[in-house]
N, CA, C and O of each residue as an XYZ file, in Angstrom:
468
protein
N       0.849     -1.179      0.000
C       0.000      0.000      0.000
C       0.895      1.242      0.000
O       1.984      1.072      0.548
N       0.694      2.256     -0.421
C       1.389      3.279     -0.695
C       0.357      4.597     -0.688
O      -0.859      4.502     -0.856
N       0.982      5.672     -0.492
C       0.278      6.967      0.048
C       0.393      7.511     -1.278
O       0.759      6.859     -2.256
N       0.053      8.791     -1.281
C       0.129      9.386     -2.355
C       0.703     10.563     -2.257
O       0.510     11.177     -1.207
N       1.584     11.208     -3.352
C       2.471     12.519     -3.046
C       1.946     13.718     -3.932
O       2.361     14.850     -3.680
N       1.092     13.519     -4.911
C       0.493     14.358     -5.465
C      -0.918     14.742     -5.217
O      -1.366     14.281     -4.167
N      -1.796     15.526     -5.973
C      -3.103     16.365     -5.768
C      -3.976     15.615     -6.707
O      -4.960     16.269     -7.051
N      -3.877     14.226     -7.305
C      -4.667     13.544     -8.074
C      -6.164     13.726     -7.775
O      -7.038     14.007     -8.594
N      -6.323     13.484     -6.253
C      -7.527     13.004     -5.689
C      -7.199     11.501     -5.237
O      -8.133     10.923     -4.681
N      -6.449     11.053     -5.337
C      -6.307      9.224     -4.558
C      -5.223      9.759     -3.855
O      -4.288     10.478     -4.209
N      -5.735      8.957     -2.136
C      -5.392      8.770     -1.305
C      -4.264      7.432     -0.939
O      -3.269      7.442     -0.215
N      -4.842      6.367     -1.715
C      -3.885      5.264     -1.394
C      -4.070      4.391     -2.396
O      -5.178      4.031     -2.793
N      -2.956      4.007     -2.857
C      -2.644      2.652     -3.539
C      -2.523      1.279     -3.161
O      -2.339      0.934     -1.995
N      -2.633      0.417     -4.214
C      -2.199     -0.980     -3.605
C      -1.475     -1.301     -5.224
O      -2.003     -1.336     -6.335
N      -0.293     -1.473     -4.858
C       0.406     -2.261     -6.391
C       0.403     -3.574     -6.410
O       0.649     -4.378     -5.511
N       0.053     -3.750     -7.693
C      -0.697     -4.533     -8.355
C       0.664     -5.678     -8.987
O       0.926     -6.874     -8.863
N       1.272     -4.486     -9.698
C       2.507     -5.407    -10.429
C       3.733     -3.966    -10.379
O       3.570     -2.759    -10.553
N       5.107     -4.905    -10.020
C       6.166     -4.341    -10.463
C       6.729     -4.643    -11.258
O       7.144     -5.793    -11.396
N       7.024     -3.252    -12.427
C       7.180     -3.021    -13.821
C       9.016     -3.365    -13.895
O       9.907     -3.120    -13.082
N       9.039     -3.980    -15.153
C      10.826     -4.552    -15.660
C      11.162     -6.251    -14.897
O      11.053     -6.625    -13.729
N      11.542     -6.894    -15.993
C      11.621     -7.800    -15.649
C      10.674     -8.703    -15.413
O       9.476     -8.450    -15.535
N      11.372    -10.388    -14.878
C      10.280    -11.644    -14.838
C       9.932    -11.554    -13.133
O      10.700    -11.221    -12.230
N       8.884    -11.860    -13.070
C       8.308    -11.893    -11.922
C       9.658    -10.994    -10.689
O      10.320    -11.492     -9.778
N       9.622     -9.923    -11.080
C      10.383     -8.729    -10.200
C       9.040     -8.548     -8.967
O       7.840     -8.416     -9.207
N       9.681     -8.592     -7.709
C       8.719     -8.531     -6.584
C       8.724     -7.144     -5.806
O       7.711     -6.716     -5.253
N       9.866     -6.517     -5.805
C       9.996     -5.313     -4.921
C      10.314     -4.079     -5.904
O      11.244     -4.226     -6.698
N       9.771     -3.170     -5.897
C      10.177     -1.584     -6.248
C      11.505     -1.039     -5.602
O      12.047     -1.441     -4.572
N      11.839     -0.193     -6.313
C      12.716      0.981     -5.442
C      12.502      2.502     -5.633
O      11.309      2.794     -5.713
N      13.195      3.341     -5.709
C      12.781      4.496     -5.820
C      13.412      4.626     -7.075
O      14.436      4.169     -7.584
N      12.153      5.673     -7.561
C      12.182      5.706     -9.530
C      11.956      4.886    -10.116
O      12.391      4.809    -11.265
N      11.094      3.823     -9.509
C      11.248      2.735    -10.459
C       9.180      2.927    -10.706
O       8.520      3.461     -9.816
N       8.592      2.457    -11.852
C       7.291      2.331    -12.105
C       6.391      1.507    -11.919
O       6.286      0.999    -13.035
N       5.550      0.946    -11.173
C       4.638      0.167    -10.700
C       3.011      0.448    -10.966
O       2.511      1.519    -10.622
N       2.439     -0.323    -11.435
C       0.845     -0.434    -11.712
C       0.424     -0.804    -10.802
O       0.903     -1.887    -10.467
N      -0.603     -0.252     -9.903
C      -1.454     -0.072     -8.749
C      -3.054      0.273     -9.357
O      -3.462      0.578    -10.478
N      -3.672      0.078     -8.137
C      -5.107      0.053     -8.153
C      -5.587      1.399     -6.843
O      -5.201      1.356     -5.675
N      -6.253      2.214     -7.277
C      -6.535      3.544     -6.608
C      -7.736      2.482     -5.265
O      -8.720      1.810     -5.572
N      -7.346      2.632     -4.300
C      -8.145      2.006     -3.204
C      -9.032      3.166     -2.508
O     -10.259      3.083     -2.452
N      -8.345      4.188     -2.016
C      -9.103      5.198     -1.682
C      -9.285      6.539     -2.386
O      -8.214      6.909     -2.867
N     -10.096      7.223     -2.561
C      -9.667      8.507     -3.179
C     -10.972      9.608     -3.002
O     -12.121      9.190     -3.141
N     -10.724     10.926     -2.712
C     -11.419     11.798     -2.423
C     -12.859     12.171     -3.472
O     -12.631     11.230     -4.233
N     -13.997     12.741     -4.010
C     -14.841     12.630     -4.359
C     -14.782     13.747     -5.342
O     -14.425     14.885     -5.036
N     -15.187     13.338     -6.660
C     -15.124     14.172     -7.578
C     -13.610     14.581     -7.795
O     -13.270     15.759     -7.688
N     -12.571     13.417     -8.150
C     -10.784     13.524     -8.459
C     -11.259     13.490    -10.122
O     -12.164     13.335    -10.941
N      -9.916     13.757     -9.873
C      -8.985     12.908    -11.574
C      -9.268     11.650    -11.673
O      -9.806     11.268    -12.712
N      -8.980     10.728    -10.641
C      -8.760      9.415    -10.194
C     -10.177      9.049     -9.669
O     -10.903      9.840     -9.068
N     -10.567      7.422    -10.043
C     -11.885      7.313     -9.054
C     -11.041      6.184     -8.151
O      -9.900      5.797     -8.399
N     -11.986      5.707     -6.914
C     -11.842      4.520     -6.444
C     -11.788      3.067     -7.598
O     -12.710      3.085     -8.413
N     -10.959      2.042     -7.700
C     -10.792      0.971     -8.499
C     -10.543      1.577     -9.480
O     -11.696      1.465     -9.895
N      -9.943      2.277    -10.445
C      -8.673      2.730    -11.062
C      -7.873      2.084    -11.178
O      -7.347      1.721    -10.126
N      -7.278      1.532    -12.516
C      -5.910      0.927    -12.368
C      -4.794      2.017    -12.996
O      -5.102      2.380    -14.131
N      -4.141      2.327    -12.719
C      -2.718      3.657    -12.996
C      -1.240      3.182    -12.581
O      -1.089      2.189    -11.869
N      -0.204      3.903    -13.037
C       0.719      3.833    -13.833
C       1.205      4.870    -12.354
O       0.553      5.832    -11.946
N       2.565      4.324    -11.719
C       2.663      5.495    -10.342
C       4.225      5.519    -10.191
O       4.516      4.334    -10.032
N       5.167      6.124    -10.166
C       6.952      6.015     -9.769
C       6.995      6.449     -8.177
O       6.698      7.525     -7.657
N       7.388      5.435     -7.697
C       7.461      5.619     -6.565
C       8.853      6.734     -5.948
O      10.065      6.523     -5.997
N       8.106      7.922     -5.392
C       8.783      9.042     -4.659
C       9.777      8.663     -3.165
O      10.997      8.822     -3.194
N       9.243      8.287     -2.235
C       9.375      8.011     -1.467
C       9.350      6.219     -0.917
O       8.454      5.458     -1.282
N      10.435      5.810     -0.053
C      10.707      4.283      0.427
C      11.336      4.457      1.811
O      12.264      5.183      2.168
N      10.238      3.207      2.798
C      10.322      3.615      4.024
C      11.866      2.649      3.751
O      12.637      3.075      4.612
N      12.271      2.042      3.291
C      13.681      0.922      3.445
C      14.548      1.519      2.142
O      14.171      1.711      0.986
N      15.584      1.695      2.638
C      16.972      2.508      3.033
C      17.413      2.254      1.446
O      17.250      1.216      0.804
N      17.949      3.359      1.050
C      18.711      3.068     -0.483
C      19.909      4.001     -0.244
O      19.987      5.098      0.309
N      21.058      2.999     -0.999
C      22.427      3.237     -0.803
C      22.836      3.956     -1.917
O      22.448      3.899     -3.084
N      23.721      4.674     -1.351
C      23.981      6.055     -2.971
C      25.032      5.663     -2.944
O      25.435      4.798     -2.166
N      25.833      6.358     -3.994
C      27.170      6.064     -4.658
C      28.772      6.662     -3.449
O      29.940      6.328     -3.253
N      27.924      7.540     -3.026
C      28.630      7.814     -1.940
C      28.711      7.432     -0.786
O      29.464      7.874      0.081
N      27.862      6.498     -0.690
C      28.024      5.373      0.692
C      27.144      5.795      1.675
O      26.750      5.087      2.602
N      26.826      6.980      1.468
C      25.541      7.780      2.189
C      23.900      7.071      1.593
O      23.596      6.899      0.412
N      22.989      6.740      2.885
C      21.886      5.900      2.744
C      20.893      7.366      2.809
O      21.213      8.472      3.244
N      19.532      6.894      2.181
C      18.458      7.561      2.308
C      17.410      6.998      2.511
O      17.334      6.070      1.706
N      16.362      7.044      3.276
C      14.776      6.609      3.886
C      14.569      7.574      4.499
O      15.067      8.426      5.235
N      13.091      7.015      3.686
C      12.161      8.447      4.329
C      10.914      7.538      5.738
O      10.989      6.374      6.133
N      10.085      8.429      6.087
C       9.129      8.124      7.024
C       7.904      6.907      5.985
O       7.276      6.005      6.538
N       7.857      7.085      5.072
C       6.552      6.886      4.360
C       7.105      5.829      3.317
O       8.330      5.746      3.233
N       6.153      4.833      2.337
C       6.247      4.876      1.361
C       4.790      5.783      0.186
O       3.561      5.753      0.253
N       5.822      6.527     -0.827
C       4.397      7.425     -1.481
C       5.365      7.332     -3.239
O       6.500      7.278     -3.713
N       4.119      7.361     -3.565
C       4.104      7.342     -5.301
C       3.483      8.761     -5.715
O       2.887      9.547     -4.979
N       3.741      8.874     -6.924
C       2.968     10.005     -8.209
C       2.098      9.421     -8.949
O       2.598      8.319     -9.179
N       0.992      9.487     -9.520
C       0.748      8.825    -10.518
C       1.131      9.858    -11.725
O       1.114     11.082    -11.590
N       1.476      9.177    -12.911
C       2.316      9.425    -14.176
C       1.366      8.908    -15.136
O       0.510      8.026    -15.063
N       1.760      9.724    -16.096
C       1.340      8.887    -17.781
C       2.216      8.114    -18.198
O       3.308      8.545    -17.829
N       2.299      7.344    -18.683
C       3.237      6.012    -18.831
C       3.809      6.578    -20.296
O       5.015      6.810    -20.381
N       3.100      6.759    -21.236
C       4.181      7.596    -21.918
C       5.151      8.747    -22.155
O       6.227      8.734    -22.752
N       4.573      9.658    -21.599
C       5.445     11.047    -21.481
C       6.284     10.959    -20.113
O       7.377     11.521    -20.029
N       5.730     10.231    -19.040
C       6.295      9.902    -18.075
C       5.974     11.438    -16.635
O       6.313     11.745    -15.492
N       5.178     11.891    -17.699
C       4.647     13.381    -16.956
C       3.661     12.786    -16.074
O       3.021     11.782    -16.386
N       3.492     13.620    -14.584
C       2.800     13.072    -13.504
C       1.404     14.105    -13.812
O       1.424     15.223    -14.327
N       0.111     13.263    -13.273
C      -0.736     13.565    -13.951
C      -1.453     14.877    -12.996
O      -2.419     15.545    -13.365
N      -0.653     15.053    -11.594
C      -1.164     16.250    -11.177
C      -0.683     17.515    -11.475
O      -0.180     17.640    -12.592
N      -0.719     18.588    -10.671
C      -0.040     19.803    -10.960
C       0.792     20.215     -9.627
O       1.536     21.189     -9.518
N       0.496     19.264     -8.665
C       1.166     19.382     -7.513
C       2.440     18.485     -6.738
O       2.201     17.292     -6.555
N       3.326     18.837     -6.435
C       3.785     17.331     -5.808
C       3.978     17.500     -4.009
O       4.985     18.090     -3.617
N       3.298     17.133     -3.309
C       3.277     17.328     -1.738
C       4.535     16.533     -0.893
O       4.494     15.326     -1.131
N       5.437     16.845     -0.135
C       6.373     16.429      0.325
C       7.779     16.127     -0.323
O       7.973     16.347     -1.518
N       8.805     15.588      0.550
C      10.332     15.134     -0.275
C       9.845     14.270     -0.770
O       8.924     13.559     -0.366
N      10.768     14.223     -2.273
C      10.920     13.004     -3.138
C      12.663     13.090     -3.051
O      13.294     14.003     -2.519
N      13.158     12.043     -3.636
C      14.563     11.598     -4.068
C      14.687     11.960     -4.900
O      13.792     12.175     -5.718
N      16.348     12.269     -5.095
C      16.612     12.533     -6.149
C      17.226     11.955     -7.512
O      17.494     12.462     -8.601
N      17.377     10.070     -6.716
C      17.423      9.147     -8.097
C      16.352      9.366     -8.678
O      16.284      8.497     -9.547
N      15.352     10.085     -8.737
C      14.491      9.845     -9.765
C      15.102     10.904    -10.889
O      14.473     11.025    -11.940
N      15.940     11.434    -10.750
C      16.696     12.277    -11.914
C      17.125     11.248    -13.534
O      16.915     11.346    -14.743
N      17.906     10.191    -12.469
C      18.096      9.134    -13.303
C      17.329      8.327    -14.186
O      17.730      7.783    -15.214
N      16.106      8.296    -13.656
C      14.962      7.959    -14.399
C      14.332      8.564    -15.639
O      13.586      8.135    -16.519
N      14.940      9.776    -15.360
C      14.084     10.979    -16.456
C      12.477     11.616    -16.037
O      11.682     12.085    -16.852
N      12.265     11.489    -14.584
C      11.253     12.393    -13.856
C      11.859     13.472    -14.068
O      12.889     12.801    -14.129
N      12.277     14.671    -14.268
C      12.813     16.204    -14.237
C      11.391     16.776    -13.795
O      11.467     17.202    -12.642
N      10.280     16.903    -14.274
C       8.583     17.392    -13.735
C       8.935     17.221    -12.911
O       9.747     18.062    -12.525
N       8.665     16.130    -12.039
C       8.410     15.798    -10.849
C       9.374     16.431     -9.634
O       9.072     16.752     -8.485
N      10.606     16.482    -10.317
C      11.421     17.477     -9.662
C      11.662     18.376     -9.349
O      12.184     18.728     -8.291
N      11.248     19.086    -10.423
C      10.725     20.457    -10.666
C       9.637     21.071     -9.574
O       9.577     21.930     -8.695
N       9.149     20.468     -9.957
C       7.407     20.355     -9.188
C       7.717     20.347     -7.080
O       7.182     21.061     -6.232
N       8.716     19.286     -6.920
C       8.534     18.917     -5.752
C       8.989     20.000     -5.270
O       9.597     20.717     -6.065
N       8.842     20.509     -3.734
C       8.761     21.216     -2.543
C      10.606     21.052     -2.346
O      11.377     22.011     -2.304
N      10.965     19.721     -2.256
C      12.029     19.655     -1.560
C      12.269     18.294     -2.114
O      11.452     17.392     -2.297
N      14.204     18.337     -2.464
C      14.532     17.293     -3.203
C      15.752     16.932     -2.520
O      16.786     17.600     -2.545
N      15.559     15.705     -1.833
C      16.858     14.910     -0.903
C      17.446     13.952     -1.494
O      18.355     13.344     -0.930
């Protein structure tokens, strides 16, 4: 289950499948996952049972950078994205995201976010 970091209107996810590769079981950060909108506020973008396309922002378990320096956050939280342009489908992004998602080719989302750790 996963929170949400943008202004979609969905509140929480449940992923469904993680994207790349044969039966790949765990995400990391920047990486893309298909989820199912479980909760979501009334009259969104998004309804309840929704299936969407989300890069996960935030991971409560620890990722190791090149510099030997680790990062985790409090939460795990996603964006939802268009799967082709890779553009996130709100206009907002609420809280830190990481900044491997550079590597990914999120730059929006970066742009967008409040604060980039």
């Amino acid at each position: 289950m996963l929170k949400l970091a943008d202004n979609t209107g969905a509140k929480k996810l449940m992923v469904i499948r993680v994207l790349g590769g044969y039966k790949k079981r765990y995400a990391r950060l920047g990486e893309i996952v298909t989820a199912a909108v479980k909760e979501a506020i009334p009259h969104a973008m998004v309804k309840k049972g929704d299936v969407v396309h989300a890069v996960l922002v935030r991971t409560h378990k620890e990722t190791r950078r090149k510099d030997g320096s680790y990062i985790r956050f409090d939460d795990n939280a996603a964006v939802i994205i268009d799967m082709k342009s890779k553009e996130p489908q709100g206009s907002r992004i609420l809280g830190p995201v990481a900044r491997e998602l550079r590597a990914g080719g999120f730059n929006k989302i970066i742009s967008l976010a409040a604060e980039v750790l």
